[in-house]
CSV table of C-alpha atoms in Angstrom, one decimal:
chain,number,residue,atom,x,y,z
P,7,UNK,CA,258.6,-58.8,19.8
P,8,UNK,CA,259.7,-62.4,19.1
P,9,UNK,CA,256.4,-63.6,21.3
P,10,UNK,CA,254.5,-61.9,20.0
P,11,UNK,CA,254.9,-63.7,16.5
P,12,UNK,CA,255.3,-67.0,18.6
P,13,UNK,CA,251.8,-67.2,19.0
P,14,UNK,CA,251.0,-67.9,15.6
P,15,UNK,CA,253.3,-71.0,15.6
P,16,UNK,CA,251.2,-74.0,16.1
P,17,UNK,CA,251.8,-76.8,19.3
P,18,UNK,CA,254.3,-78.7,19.3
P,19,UNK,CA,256.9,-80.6,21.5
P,20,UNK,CA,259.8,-79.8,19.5
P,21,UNK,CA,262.3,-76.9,21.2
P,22,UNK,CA,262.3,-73.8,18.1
P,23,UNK,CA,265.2,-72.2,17.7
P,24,UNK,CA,265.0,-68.4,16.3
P,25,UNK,CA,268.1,-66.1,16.1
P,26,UNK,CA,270.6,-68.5,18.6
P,27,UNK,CA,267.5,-68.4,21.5
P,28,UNK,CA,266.0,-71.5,22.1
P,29,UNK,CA,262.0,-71.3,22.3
P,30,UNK,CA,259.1,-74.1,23.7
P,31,UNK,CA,255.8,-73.6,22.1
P,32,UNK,CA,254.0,-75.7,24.7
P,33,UNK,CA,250.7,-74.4,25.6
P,34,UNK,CA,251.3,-72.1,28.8
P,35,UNK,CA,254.3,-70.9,27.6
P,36,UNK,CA,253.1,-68.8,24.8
P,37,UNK,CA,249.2,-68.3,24.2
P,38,UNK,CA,246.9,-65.4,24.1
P,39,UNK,CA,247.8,-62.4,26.7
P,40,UNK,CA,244.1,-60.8,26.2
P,41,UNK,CA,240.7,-62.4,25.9
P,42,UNK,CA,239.8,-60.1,23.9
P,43,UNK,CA,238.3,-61.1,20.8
P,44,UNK,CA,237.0,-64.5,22.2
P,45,UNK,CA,236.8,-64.0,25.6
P,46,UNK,CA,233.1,-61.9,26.1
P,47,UNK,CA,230.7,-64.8,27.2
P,48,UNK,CA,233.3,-65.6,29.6
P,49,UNK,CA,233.3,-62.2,31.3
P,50,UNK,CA,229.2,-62.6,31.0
P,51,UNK,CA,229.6,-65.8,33.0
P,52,UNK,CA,232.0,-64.1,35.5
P,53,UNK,CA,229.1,-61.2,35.6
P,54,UNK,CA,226.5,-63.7,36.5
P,55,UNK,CA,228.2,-66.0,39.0
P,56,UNK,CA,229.2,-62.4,41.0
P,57,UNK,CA,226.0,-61.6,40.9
P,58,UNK,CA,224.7,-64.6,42.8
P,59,UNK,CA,228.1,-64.3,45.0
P,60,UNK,CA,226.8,-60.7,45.8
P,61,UNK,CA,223.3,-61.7,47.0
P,62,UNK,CA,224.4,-64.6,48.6
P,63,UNK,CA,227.2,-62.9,51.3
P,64,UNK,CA,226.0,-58.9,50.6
P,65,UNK,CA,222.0,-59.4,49.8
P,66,UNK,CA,220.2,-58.5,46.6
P,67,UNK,CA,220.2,-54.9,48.0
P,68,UNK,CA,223.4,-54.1,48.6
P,69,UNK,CA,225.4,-51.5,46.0
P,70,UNK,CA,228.5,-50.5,45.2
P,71,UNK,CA,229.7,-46.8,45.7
P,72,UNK,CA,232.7,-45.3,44.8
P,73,UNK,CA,235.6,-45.0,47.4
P,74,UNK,CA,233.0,-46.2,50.2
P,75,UNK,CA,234.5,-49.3,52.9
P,76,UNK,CA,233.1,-52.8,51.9
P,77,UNK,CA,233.1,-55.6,54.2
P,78,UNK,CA,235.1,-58.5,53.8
P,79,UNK,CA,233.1,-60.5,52.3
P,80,UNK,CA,233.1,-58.2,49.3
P,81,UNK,CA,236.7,-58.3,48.9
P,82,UNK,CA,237.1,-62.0,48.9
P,83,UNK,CA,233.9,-61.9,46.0
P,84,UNK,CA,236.4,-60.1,44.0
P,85,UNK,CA,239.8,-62.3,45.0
P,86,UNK,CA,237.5,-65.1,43.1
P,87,UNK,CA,237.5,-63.4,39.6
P,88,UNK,CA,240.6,-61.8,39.5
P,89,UNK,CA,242.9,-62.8,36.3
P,90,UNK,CA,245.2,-65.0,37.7
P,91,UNK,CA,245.9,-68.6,37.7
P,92,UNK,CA,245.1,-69.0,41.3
P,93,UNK,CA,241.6,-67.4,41.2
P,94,UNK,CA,239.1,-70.2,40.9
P,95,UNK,CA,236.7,-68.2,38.7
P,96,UNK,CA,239.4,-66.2,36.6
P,97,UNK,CA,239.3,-66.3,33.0
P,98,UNK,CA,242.3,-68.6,32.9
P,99,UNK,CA,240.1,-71.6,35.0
P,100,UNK,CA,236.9,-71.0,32.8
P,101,UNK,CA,239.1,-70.7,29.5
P,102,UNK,CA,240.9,-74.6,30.6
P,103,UNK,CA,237.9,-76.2,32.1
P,104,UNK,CA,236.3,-75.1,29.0
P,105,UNK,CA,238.8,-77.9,27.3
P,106,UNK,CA,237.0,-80.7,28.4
P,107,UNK,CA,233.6,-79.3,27.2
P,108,UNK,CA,235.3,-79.4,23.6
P,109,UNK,CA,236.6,-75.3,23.3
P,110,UNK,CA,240.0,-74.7,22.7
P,111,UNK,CA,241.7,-72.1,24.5
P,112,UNK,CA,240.7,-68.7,22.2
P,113,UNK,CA,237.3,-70.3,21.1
P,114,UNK,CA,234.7,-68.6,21.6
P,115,UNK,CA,231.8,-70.0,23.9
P,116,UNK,CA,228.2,-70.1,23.6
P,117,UNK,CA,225.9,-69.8,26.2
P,118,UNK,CA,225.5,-73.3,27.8
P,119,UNK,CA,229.3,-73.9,27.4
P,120,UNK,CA,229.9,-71.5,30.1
P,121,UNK,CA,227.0,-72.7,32.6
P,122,UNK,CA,228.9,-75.8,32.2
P,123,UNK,CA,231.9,-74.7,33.0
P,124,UNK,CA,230.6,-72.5,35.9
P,125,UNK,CA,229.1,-75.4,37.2
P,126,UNK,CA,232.6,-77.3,37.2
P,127,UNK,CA,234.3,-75.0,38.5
P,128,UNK,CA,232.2,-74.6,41.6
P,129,UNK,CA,233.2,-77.8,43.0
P,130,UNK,CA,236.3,-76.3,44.1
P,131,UNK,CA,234.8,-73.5,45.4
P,132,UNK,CA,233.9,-74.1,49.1
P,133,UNK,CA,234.2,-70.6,50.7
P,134,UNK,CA,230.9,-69.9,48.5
P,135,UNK,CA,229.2,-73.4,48.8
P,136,UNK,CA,226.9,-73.1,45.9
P,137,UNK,CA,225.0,-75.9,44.2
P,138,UNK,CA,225.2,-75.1,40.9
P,139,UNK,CA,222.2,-76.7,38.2
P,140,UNK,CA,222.4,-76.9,34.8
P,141,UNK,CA,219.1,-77.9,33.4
P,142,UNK,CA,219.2,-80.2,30.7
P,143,UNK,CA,216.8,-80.7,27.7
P,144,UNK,CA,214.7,-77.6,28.4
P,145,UNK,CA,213.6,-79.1,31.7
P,146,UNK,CA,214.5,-78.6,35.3
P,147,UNK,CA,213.5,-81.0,37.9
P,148,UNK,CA,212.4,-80.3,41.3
P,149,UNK,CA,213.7,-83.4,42.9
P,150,UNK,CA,217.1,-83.2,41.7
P,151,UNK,CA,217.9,-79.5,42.4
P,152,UNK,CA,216.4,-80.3,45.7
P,153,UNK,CA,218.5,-83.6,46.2
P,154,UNK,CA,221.5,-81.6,45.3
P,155,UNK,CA,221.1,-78.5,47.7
P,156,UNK,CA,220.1,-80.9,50.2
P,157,UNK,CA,223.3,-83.4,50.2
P,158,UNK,CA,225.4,-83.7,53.0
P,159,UNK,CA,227.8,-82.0,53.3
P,160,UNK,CA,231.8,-83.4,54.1
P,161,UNK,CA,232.7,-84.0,57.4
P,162,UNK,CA,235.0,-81.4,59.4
P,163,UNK,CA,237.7,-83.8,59.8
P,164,UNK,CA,237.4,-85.1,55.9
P,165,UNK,CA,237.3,-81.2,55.2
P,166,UNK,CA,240.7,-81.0,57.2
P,167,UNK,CA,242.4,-84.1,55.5
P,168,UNK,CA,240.8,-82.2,52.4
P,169,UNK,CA,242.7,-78.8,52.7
P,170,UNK,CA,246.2,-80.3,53.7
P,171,UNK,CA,246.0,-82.8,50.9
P,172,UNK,CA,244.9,-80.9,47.9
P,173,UNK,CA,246.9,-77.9,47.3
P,174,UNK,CA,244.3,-76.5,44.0
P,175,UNK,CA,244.4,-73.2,43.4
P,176,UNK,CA,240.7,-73.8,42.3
P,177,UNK,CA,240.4,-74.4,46.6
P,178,UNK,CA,241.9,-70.9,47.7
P,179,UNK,CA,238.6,-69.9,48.7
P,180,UNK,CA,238.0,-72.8,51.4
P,181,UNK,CA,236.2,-71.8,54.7
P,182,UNK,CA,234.5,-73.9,57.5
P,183,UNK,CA,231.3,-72.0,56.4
P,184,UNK,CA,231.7,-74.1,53.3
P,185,UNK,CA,230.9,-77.3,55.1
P,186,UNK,CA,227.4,-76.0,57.6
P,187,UNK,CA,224.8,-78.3,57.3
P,188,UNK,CA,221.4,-77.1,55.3
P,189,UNK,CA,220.4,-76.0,51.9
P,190,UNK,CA,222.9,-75.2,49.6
P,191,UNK,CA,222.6,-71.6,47.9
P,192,UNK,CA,221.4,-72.1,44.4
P,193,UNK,CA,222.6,-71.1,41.0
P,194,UNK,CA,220.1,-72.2,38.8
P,195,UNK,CA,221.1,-72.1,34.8
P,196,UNK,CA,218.7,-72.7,32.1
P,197,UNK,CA,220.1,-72.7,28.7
P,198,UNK,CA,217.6,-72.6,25.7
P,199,UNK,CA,217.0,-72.0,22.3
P,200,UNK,CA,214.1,-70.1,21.8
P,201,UNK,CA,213.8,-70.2,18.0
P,202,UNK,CA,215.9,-71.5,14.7
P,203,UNK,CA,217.5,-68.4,13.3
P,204,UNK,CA,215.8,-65.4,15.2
P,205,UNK,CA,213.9,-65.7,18.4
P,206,UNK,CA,210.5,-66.3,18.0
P,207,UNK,CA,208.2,-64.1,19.5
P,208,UNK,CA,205.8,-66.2,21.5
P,209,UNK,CA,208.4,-66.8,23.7
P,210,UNK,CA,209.2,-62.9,24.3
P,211,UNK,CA,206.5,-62.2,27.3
P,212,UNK,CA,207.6,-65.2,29.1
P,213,UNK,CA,211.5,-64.3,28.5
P,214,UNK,CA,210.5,-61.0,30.1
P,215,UNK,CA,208.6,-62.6,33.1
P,216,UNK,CA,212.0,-64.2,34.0
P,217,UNK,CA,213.7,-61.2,34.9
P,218,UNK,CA,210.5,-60.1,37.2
P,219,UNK,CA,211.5,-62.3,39.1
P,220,UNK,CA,213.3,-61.7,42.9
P,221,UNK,CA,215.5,-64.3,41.7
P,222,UNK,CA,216.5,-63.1,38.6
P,223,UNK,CA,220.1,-62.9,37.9
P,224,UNK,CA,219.3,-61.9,34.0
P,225,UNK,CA,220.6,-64.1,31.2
P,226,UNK,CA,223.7,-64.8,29.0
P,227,UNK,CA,223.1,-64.1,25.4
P,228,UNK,CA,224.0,-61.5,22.6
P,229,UNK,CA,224.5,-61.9,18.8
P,230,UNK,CA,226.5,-64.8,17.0
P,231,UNK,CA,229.9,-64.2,18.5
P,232,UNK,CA,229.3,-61.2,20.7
P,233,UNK,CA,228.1,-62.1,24.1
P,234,UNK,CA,226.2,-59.5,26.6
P,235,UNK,CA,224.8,-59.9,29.7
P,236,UNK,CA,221.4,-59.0,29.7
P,237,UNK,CA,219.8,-57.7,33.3
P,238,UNK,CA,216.5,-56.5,32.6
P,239,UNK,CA,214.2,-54.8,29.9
P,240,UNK,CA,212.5,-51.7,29.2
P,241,UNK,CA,209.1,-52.1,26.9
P,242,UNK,CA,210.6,-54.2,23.9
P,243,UNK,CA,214.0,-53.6,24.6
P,244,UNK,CA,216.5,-54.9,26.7
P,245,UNK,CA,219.0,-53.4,29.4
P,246,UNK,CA,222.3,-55.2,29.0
P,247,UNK,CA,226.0,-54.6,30.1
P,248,UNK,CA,228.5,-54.7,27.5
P,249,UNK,CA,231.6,-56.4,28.5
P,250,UNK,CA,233.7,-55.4,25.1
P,251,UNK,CA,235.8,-52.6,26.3
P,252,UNK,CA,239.1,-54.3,27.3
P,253,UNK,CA,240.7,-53.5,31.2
P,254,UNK,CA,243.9,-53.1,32.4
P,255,UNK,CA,244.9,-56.1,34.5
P,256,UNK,CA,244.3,-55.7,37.9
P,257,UNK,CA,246.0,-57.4,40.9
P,258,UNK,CA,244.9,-57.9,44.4
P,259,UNK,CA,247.6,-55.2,47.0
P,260,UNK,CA,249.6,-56.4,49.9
P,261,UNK,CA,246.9,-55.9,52.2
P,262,UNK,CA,244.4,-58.0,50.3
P,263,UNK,CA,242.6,-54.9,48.5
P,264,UNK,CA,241.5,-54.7,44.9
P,265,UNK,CA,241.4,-51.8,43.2
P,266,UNK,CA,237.9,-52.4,42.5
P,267,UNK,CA,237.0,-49.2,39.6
P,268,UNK,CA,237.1,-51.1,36.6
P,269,UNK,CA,235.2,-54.0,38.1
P,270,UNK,CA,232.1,-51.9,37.8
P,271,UNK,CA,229.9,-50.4,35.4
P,272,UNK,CA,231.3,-46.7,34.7
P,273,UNK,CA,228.7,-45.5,32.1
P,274,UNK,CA,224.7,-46.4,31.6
P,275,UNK,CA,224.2,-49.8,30.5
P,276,UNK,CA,222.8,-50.4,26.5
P,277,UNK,CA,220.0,-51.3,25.3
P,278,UNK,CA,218.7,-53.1,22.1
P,279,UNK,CA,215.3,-54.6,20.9
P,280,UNK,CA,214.6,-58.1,22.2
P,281,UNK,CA,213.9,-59.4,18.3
P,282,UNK,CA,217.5,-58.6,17.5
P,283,UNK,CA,219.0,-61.4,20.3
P,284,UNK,CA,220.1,-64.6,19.0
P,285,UNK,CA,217.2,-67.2,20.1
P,286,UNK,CA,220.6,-69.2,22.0
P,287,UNK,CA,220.2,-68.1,25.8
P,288,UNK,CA,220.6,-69.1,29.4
P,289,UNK,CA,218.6,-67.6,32.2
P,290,UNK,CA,220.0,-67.5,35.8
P,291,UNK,CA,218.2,-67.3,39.1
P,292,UNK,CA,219.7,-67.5,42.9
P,293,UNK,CA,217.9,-68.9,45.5
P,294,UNK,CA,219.3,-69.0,48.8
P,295,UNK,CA,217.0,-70.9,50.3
P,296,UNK,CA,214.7,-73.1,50.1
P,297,UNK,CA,211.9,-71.1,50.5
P,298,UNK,CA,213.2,-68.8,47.7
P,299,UNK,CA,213.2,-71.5,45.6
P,300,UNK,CA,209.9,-73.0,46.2
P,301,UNK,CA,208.7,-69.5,45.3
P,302,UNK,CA,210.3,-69.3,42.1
P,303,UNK,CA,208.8,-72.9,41.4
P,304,UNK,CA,205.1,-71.5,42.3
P,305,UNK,CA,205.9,-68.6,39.9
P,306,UNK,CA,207.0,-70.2,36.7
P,307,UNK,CA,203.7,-72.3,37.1
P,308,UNK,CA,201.6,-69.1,37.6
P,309,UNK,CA,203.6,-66.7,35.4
P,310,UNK,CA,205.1,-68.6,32.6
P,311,UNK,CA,203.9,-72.4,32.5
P,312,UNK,CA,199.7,-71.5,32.4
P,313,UNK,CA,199.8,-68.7,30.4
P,314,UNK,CA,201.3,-69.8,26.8
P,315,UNK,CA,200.6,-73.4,24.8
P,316,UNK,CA,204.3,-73.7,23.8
P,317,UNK,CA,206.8,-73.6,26.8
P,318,UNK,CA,209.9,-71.7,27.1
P,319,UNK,CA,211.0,-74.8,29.7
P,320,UNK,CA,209.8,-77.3,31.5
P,321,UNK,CA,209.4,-77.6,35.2
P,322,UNK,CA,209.0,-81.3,36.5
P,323,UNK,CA,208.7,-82.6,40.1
P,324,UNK,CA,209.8,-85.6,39.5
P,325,UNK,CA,213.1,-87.2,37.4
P,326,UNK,CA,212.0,-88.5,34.3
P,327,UNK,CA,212.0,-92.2,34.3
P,328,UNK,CA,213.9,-92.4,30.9
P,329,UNK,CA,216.9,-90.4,31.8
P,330,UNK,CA,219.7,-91.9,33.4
P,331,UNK,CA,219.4,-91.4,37.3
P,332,UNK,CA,220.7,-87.9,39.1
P,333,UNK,CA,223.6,-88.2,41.4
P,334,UNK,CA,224.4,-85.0,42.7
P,335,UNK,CA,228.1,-83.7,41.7
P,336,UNK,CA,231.1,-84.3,43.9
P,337,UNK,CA,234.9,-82.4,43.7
P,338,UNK,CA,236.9,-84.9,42.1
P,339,UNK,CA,239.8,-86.1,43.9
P,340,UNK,CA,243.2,-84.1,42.8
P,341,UNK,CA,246.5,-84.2,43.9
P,342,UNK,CA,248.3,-81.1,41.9
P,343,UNK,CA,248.9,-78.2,42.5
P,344,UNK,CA,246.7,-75.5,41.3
P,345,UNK,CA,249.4,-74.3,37.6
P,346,UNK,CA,249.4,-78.5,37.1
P,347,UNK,CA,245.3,-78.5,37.7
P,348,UNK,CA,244.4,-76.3,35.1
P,349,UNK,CA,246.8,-78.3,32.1
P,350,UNK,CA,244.7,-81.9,33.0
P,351,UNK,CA,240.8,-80.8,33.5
P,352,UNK,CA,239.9,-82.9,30.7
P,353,UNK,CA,241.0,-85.8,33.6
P,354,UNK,CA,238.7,-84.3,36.0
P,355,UNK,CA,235.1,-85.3,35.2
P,356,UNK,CA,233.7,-88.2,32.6
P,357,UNK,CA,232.5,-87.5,29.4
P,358,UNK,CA,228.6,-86.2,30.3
P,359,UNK,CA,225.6,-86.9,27.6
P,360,UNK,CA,223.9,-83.5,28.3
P,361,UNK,CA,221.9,-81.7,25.9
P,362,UNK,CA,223.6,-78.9,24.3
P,363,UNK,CA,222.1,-76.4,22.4
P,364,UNK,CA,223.9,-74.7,18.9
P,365,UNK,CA,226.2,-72.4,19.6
P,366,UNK,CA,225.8,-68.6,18.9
């Protein structure tokens, strides 16, 4: 009972003393014990990001049935999201590393908030290697992404020294296969506004040519304040997954298995006409290799680029001379321990100019 009220006291450093019990408000101790309420763009994020997980180690193919074996790799997909400090995609990581892109734990996030964050957060993530791009200003360029995908990667014996020096939680999920040579898998994120207060409908066929797409991983959006995670579209109307029905917390068992019921959809997903989304988006597409990149390139200039006089985004070879020059993201060096890690994000990366769309 007494946290419960607790929570409604603001920060502070000073011990509070309540019916001869001694209380510390500091943030960690008390706080919210749901998401719910703030939390929906954040489960949208975690939607998108297992969706590229799942084509990446299972193929765009695979399904889920009920009470049916899954491979290994399926299980460690879900060990990433699970709601738990240590999971380097639960909604306790996105929720602090949203900190340093200026949320408050509880705030809600909009769209290109959470790309950011996603993008962060995938530093630490070396079992699933991904290169994760953020494109900036409505434009994504070529030689970046393909700069990116294509750095090399750390050394096996630096990857040792690595794993015995940093003890993150945001690391649990490190594997040798994080450190092959090649193209990085890619998680491209395109955040965009496509109108002032309602979406304006020139950009509607091109929004619908996205999810076409063998890339596609849908796109984050919803109304002001209520985020969905849209996957496809039927005529005028859009196929989403709502993530507003609040779960029971679920832990991983002694023998490494989820119960993994509630982490899939148990009814049809909704729909709602595409003039009633907010015009504050962000598209995702996978491309696990090259090649699959390269085709989505030669499809957004024969699908979307030729065929309307104002864009929905820009698609560049080269980086623009007048924007400060590209360097690829690299984990930042840390020394904590994964419950210290997620109290000092703000300490982990500098201050980025990046264009940022209004919030929803």
């Amino acid at each position: 009972m007494e946290s419960d009220f607790l929570e409604e006291f603001p920060e502070t450093d000073e011990p509070v003393w309540i019916l001869g019990k001694q209380h510390h408000l500091k943030a960690g101790g008390t706080g919210p014990s749901s998401d719910a309420g703030w939390g929906c763009m954040l489960r949208c994020g975690q939607m998108m990001l297992a969706q590229a997980l799942i084509c990446r180690h299972l193929g765009r193919d695979w399904q889920w049935e009920k009470h049916r074996r899954q491979p290994e790799e399926y299980h460690k997909i879900l060990q990433c999201f699970l709601d738990r400090k240590d999971c380097c995609y639960s909604i306790h990581q996105m929720a602090q590393m949203g900190v340093g892109e200026g949320k408050s734990i509880g705030e809600w996030f909009g769209p290109n908030t959470v790309a950011q964050v996603l993008k962060k957060l995938a530093l630490f993530d070396e079992w699933n290697s991904l290169a994760v791009y953020v494109s900036m200003d409505n434009t994504v360029v070529i030689e970046d992404i393909k700069k990116m995908c294509w750095s090399p990667p750390q050394s096996s014996s630096a990857a040792y020294g690595s794993m015995h020096s940093h003890r993150s939680a945001l690391g649990r999920n490190k594997n040798t296969a994080g450190f092959c040579s090649g193209w990085k898998p890619l998680l491209l994120i395109i955040p965009l506004r496509l109108g002032i207060n309602h979406i304006n409908p020139i950009y509607i066929e091109a929004f619908k040519e996205c999810f076409k797409m063998p890339q596609s991983l849908g796109a984050l959006g919803g109304k002001p304040n209520n985020a969905y995670y849209f996957i496809g579209f039927l005529g005028n109307e859009l196929i989403y997954l709502d993530p507003h029905t609040t779960q029971i917390f679920v832990d991983s068992e002694e023998n490494g298995m989820v119960d993994d019921q509630s982490f899939h959809c148990q009814q049809a997903p909704h729909r709602m006409k595409i003039m009633n989304l907010d015009p504050s988006v962000a598209l995702g597409f996978f491309c696990k290799e090259e090649k699959d990149f390269d085709n989505w390139c030669s499809l957004v200039q024969k699908e979307i680029l030729k065929q309307q006089s104002l864009r929905m985004f820009e698609l560049v070879q080269k980086h623009p001379p007048h924007w400060p020059p590209f360097i690829p993201p690299t984990k930042p060096e840390v020394t904590t321990t994964g419950a210290e890690l997620i109290e000092s994000t703000d300490k982990l990366f500098e201050l980025e100019e990046e264009f940022e769309i209004l919030s929803v």
